[in-house]
Coordinates of C-alpha atoms and ligand atoms in Angstrom, one line a residue:
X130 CA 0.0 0.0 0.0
X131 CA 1.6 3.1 -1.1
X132 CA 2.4 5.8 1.8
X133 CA -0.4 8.2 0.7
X134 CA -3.2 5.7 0.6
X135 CA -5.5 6.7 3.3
X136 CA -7.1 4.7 5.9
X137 CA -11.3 4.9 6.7
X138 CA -12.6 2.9 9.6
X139 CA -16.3 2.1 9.1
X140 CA -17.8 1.0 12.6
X141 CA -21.4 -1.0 11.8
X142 CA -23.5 0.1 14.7
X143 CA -27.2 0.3 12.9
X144 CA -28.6 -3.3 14.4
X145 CA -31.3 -3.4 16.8
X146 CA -29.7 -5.8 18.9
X147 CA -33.2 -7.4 19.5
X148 CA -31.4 -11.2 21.3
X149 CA -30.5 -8.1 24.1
X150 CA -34.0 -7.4 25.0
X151 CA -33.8 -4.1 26.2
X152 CA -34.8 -0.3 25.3
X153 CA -31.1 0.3 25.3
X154 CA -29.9 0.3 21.8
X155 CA -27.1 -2.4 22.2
X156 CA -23.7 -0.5 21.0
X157 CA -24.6 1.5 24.3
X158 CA -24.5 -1.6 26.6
X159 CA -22.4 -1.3 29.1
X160 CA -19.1 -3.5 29.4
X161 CA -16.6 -2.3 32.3
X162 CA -18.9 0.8 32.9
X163 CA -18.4 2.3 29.3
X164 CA -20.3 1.8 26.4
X165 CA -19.6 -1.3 24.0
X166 CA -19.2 1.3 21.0
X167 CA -16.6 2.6 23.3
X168 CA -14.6 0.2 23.8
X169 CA -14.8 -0.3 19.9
X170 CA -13.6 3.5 19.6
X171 CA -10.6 2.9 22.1
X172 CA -9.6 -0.3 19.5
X173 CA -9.8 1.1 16.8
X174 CA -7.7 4.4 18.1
X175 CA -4.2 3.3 17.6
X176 CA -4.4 2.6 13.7
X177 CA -5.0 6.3 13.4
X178 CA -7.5 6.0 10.6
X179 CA -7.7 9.2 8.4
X180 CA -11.2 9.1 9.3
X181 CA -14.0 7.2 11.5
X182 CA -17.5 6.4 10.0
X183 CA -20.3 5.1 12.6
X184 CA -22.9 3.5 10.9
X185 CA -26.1 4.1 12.7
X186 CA -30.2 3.8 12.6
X187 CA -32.0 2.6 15.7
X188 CA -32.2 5.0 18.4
X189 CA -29.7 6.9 16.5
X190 CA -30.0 9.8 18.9
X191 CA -29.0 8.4 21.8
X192 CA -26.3 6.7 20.5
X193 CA -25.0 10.3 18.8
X194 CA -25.3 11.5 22.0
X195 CA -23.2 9.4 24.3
X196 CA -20.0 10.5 21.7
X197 CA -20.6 13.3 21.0
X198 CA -17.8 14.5 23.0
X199 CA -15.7 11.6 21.2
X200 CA -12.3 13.0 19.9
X201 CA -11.6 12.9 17.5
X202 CA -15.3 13.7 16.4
X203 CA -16.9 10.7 14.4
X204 CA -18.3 10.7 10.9
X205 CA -22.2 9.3 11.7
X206 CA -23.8 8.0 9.1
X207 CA -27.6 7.3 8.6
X208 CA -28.5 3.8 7.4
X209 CA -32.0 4.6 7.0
X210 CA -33.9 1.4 7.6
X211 CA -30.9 -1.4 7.9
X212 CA -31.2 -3.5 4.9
X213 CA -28.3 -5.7 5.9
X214 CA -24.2 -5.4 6.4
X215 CA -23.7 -4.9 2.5
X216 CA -26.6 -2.2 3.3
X217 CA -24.3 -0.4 6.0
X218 CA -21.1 -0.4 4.1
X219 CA -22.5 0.9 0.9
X220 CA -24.1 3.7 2.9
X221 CA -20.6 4.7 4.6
X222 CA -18.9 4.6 1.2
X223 CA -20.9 7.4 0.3
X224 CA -18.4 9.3 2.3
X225 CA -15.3 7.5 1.1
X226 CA -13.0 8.2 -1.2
X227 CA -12.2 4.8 -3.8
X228 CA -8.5 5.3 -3.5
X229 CA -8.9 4.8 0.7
X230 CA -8.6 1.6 1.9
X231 CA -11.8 0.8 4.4
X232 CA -11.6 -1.4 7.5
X233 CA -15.4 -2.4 8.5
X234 CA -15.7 -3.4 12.1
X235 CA -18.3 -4.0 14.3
X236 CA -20.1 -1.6 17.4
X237 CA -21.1 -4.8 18.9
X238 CA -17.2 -6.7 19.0
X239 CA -16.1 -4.6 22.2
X240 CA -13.1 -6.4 22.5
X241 CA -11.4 -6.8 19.1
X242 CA -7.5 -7.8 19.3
X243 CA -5.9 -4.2 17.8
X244 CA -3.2 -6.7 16.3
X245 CA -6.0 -8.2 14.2
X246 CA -7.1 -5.1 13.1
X247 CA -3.5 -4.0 12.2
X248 CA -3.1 -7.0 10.3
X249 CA -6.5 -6.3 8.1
X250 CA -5.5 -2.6 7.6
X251 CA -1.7 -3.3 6.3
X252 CA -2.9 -5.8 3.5
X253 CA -3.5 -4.1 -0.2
X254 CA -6.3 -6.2 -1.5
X255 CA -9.0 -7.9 0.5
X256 CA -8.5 -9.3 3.7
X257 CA -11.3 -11.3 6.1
X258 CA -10.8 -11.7 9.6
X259 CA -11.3 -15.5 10.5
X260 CA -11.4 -17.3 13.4
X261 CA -11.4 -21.1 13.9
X262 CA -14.0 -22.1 17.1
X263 CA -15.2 -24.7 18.5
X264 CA -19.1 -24.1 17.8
X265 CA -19.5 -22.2 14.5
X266 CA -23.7 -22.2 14.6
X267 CA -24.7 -18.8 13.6
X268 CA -22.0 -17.6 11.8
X269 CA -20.6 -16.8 8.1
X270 CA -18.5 -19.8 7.1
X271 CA -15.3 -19.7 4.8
X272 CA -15.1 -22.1 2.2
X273 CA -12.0 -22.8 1.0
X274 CA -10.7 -24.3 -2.5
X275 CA -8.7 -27.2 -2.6
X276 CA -5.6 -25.1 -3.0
X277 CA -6.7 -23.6 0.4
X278 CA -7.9 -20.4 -0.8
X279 CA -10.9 -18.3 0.1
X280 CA -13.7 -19.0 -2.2
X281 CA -16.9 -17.5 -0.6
X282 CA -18.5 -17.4 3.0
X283 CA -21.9 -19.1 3.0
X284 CA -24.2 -17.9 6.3
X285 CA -25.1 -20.2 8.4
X286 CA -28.9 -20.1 7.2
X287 CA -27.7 -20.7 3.6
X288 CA -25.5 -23.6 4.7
X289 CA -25.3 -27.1 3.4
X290 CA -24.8 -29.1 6.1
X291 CA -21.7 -30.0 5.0
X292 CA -20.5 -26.2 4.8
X293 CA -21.9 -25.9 8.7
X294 CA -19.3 -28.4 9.7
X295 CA -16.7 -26.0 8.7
X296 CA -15.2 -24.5 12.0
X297 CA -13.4 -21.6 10.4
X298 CA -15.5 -18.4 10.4
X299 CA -16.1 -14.7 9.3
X300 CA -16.0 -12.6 12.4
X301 CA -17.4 -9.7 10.1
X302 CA -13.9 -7.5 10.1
X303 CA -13.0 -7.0 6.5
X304 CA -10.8 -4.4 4.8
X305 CA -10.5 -3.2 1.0
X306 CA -9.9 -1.2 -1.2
X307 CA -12.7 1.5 -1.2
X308 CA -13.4 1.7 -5.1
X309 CA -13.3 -1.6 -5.6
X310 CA -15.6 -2.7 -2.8
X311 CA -18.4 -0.3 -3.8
X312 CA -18.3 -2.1 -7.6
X313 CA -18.6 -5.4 -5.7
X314 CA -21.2 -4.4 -3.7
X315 CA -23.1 -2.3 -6.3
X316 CA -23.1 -5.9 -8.0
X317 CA -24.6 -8.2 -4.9
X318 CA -27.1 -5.9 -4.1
X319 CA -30.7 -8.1 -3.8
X320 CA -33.9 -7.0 -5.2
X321 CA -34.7 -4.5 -2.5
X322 CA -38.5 -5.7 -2.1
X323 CA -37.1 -9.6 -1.8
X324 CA -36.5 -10.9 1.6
X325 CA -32.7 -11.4 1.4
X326 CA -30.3 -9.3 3.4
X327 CA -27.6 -7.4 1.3
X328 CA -24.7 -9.6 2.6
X329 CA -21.3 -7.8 2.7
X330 CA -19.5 -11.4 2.6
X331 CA -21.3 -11.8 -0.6
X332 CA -18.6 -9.4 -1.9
X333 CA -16.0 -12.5 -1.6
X334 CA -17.1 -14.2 -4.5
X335 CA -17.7 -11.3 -6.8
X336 CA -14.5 -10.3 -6.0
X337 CA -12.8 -14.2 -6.3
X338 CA -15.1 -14.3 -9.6
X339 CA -12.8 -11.4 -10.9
X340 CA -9.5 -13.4 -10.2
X341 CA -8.3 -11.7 -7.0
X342 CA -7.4 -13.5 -4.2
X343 CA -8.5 -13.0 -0.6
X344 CA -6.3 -12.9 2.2
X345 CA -7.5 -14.4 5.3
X346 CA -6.0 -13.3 8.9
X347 CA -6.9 -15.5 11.5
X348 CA -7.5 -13.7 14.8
X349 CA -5.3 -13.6 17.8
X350 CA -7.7 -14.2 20.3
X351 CA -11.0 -16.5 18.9
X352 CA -13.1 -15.7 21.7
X353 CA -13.0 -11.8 22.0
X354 CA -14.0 -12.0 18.1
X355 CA -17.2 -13.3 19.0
X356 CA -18.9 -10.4 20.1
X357 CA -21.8 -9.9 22.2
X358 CA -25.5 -10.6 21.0
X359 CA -27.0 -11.8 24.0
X360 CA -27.2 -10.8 27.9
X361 CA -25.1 -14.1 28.7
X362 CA -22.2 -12.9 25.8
X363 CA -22.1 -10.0 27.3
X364 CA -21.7 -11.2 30.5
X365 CA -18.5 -13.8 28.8
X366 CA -17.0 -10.6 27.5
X367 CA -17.5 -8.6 30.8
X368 CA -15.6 -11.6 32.5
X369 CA -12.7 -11.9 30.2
X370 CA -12.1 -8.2 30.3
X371 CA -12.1 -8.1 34.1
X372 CA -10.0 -10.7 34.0
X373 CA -7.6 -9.1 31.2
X374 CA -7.4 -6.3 33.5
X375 CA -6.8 -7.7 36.7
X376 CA -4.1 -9.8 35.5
X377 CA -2.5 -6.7 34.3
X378 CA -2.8 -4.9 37.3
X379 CA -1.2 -7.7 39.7
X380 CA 2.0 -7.6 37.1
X381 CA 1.9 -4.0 38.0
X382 CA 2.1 -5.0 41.8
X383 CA -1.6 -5.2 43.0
X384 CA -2.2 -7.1 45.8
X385 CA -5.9 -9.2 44.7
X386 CA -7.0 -11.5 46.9
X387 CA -9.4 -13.2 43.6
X388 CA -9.1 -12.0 40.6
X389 CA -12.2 -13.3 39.7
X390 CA -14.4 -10.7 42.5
X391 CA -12.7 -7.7 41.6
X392 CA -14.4 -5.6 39.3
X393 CA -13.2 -2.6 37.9
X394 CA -15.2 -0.8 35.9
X395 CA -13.1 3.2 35.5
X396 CA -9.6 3.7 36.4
X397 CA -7.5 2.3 38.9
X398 CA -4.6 4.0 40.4
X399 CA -2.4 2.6 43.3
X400 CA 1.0 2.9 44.4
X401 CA 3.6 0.1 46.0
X402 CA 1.8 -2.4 48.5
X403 CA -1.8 -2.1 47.5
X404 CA -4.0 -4.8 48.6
X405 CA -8.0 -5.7 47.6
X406 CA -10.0 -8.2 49.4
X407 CA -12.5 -10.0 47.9
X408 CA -15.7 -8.9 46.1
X409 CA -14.6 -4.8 45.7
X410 CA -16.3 -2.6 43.0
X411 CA -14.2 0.0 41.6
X412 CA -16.1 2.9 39.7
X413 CA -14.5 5.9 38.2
X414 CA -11.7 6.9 38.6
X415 CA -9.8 5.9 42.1
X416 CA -6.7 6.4 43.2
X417 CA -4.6 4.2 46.0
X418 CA -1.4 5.8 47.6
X419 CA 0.7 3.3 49.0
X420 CA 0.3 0.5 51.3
X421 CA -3.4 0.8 51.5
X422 CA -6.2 -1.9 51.9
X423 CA -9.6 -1.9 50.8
X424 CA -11.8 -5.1 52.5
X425 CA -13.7 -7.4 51.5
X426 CA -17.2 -5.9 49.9
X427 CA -16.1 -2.1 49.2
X428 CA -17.6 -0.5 46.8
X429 CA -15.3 2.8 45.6
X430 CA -16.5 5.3 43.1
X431 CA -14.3 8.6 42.5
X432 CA -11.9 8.3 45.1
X433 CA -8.2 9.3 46.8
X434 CA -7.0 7.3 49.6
X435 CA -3.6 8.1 51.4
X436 CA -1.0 5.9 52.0
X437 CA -1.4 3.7 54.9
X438 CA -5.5 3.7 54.8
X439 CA -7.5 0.6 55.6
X440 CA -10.9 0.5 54.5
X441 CA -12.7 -2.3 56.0
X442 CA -15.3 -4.4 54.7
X443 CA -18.7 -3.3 53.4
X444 CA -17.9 0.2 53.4
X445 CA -19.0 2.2 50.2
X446 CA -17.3 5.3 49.3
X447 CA -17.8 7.9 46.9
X448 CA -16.4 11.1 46.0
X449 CA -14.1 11.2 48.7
X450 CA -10.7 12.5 49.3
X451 CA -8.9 10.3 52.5
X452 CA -5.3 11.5 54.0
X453 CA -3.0 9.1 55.7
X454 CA -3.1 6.5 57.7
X455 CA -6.9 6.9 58.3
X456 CA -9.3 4.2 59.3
X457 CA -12.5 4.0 57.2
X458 CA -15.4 1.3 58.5
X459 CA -16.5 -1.8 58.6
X460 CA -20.3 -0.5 57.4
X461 CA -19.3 2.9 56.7
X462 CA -20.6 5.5 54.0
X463 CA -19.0 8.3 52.9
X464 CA -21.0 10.0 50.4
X465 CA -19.5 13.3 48.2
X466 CA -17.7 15.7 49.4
X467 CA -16.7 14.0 52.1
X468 CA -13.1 14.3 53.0
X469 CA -10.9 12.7 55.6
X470 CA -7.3 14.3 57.3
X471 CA -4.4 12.1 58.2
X472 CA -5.4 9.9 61.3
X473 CA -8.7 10.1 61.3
X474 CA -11.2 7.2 62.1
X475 CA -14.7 6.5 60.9
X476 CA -16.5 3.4 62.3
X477 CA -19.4 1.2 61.4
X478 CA -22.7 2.6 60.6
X479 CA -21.3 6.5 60.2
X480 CA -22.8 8.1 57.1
X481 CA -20.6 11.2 56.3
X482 CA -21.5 13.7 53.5
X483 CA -19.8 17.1 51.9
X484 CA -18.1 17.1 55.2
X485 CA -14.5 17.2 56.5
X486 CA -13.0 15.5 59.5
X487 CA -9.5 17.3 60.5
X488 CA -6.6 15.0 61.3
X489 CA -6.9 12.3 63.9
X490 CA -11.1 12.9 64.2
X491 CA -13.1 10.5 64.9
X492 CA -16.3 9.3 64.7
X493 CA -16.3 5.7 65.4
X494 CA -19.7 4.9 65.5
X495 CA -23.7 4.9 64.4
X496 CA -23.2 8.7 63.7
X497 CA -24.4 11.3 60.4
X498 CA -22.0 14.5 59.8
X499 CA -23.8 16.4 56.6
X500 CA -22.5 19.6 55.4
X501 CA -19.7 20.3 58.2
X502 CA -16.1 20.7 59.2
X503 CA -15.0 18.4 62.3
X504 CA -11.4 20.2 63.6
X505 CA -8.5 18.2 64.2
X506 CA -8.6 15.5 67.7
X507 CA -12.8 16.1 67.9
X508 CA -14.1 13.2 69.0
X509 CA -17.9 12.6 68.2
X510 CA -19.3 9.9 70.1
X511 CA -22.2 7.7 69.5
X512 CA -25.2 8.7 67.7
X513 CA -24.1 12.3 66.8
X514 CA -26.5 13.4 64.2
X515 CA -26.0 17.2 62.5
X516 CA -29.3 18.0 62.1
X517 CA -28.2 19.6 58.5
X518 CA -31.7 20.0 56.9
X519 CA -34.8 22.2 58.2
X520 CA -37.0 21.0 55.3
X521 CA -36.5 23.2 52.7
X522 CA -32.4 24.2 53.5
X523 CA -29.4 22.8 53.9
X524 CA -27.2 24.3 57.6
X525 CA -23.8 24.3 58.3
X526 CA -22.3 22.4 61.5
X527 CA -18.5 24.0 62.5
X528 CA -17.2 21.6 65.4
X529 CA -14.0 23.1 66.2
X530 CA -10.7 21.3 67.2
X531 CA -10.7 18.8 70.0
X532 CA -14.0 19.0 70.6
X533 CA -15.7 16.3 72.2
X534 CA -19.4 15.6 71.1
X535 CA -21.1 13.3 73.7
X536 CA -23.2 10.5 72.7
X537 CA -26.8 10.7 71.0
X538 CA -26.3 14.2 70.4
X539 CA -28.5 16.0 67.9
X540 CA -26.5 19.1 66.6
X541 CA -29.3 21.3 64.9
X542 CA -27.7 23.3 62.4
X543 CA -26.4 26.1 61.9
X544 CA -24.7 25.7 64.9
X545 CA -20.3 26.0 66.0
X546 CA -19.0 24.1 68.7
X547 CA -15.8 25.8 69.8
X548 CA -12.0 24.7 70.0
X549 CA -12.1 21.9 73.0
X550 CA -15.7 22.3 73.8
X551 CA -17.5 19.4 75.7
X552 CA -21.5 18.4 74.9
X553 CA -23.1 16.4 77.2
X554 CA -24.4 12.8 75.9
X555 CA -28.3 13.4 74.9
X556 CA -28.1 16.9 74.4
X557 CA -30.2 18.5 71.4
X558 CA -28.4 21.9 70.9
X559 CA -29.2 24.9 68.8
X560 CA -26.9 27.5 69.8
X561 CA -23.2 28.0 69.6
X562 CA -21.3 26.4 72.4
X563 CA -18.4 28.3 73.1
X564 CA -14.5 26.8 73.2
X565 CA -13.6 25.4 76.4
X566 CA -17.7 25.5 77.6
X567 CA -19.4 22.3 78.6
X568 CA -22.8 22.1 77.0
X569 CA -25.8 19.6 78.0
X570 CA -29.2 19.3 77.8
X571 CA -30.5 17.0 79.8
X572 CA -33.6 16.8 82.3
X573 CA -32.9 15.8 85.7
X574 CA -34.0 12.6 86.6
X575 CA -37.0 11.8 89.0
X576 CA -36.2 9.0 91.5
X577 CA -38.8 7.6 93.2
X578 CA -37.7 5.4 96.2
X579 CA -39.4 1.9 96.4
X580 CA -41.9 2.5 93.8
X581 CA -45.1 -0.4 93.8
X582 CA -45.2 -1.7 90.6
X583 CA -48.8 -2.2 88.7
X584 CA -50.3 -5.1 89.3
X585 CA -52.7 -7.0 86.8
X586 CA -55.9 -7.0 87.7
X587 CA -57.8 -10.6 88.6
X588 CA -61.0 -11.2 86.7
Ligands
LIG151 C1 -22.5 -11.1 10.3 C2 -21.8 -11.8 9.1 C3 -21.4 -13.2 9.4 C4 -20.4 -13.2 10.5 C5 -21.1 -12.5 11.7 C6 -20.0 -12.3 12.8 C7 -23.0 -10.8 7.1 C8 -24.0 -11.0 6.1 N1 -22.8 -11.8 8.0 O1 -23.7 -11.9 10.6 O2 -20.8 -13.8 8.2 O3 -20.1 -14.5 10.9 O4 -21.5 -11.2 11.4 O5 -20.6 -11.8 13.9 O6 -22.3 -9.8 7.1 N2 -25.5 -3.9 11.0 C9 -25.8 -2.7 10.5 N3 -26.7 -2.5 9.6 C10 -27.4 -3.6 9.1 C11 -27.2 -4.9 9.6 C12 -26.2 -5.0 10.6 O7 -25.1 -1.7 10.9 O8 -28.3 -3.4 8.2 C13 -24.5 -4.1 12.0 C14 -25.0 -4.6 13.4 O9 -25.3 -3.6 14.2 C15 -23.8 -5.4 13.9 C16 -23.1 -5.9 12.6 O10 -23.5 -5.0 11.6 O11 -22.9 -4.6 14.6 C17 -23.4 -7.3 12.3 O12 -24.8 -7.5 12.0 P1 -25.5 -8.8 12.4 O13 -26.9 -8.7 12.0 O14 -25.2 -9.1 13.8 O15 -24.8 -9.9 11.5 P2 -24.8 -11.4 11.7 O16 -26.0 -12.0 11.2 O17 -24.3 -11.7 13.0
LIG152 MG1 -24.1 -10.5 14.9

């Protein structure tokens, strides 16, 4: 292929994805958190095509929508109503020139091998993407001639039984010359009223029928060729990537306790000595210092965690920035804007929210802090609750450094607690407590000495 012959990617993303049963249209399908046309995107990336054609019909809009952000910005082509693969090419050549050389790929193969793809876009003439598996049912076959060239692919609904033994098959990844594949197209197009699909394999034999000969690459990786056209596919794909990924991550010196229950479905960051227990969910982006450890049953979305942090298990964390060496759960929730200093400690059943505990805080136990600022050493016992919302606005609770917050205390904001103030346990408070004060609200109680108990009644 000379130097100057430019390269157009044309992404087929028009089915309906009906086997999926859902109202999402299918290329949106989430694998790993992100879009299977997005995954397709990130593939196709390194070849640095000269330009990117989406192919596109069913729920078109949403589908524009969710890219279009993508850089770089993606040629989208209407199909109209999808008359079949031959159909979708045809309708992207429109906006191809005949000296390019087109690579067709599909929305719904999230995890296509970028060698394979490489090795379809470096040939000159026309290359197939094959892949020998063990149970063929469904898809295009490649017949070969006795010389052991490519002769035609027969779909599996068109095959002899003799062709459906063949184990070799199309995985729909095709490359050509543009000019030439618009001809061969042009000349398998069906009656447009008949029930046949244009077939874009059809173009093999035209092509064939014209002397050339086809090159077949057989793919890297069989299985990630398969694509997803069910739930249950998806499901094999969403495996194989986690796994991909995880294995990755442990040569890069993560600690995993199973790779098979950690899913990550963003970015994960971590420095040296990183360690996940079992059954973690990673969302976003997240980012591990050094030496810390997430327990068994986290789920993490959007987070920085300092060096030295343990989160224990079951605690779910999001949007949250931790300092060192701090101690987050078991059972804790720390909801956005939360964030954490050095030292500090947040037991079981604490639900924390755009607030931030200074360094060495704590609030170890069954406690809510909503929209406030703990100060450094302020200890909140048992049952603190800032009582952030009036019903129709959202109040500020200051607690200043070294404070000590007694247990089941209702703090009804806005309120400050000063530097080394003390509340009593059970105290409901709506003013400002002072530094140094003691505060407390709390009822004397009423003893009364030897008191007869009520007695039930005979009939
Ligand atoms: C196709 C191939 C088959 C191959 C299989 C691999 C043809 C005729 N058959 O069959 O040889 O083994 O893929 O998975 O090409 N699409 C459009 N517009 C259309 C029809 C389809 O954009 O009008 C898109 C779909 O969204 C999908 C892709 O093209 O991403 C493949 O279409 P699908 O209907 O799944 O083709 P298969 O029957 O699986
Ligand atoms: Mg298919």
């Amino acid at each position: 292929m000379p130097e100057t012959t430019p390269l157009h990617i044309a992404v087929l993303a028009a089915g309906k994805g009906t086997r999926m049963r859902s109202r999402l249209p299918k290329v949106l399908q989430s694998l790993a958190g992100r879009p299977l046309l997005d995954h397709v995107l990130q593939r196709v990336a390194p070849l640095e095509a000269d330009a990117l054609h989406v192919v596109v019909s069913h729920e078109q809009e949403r589908v524009r929508a969710a890219f279009a952000e993508h850089v770089p910005a993606l040629d989208w082509i209407d199909q109209g109503e999808p008359r079949g693969t031959g159909h979708a090419v045809y309708q992207a050549l429109q906006h191809i020139p005949d000296h390019a050389r087109v690579l067709v790929t599909y929305g719904d193969v999230p995890r296509i091998p970028v060698a394979d793809l490489e090795a379809c876009a470096r040939g000159t003439g026309v290359t197939v993407l094959a892949a020998q598996v063990p149970d063929p049912t469904g898809y295009g076959r490649l017949i070969l001639d006795p010389a052991g060239q490519l002769e035609r692919i027969v779909e599996h609904k068109e095959a002899t039984s003799g062709e459906r033994a063949v184990d070799l098959i199309n995985t729909g990844v095709l490359a050509a010359p543009a000019g030439d594949l618009r001809g061969w197209l042009a000349s398998c197009e069906p009656d447009p009223a008949g029930p046949r699909e244009w077939y874009l394999t059809d173009i093999v034999a035209v092509a064939r029928g014209q002397g050339r000969v086809i090159d077949v690459v057989r793919s890297s990786d069989p299985v990630a060729v398969l694509g997803v056209n069910d739930r249950e596919q998806l499901a094999v794909q969403e495996r194989l990537h986690q796994a991909e990924q995880c294995s990755r991550m442990m040569r890069d010196g993560l600690a995993v306790a199973d790779p098979a229950r950690l899913d990550v479905r963003g970015v994960l960051k971590f420095g040296h000595d990183c360690s996940i227990d079992v059954n973690v969910v990673i969302e976003g982006t997240v980012t591990l210092a050094d030496d810390v450890y997430i327990g068994p049953g986290c789920v993490l979305r959007d987070c920085e965690i300092g060096s030295g942090t343990q989160v224990a298990a079951h605690s779910v964390l999001e949007g949250v920035r931790i300092g060192e060496g701090a101690n987050v759960g078991p059972f804790a929730r720390l909801r956005p804007g939360t964030e954490l200093g050095p030292g500090a400690r947040v037991g079981n059943f604490v639900e924390i929210k755009n607030a931030t505990l200074g360094p060495g805080a704590k609030a170890n136990h069954l406690t809510y802090v909503g929209d406030a600022s703990v100060g450094a050493g302020a200890n909140l016992g048992a049952g603190t609750i800032t009582c952030n919302y009036d019903g129709a606005n959202k109040h500020r609770t200051e607690i200043g450094e070294r404070a000590f917050i007694g247990s089941n205390t209702a703090l009804v904001a806005p309120i400050r607690i000063g530097d080394d103030a003390t509340v009593g346990a059970g105290s409901t408070l709506s003013d400002d407590v002072d530094p140094r004060a003691l505060a407390l609200t709390r009822a004397r109680p009423r003893v009364i000495q030897d008191w007869p108990r009520p007695k039930k009644k005979s009939d």
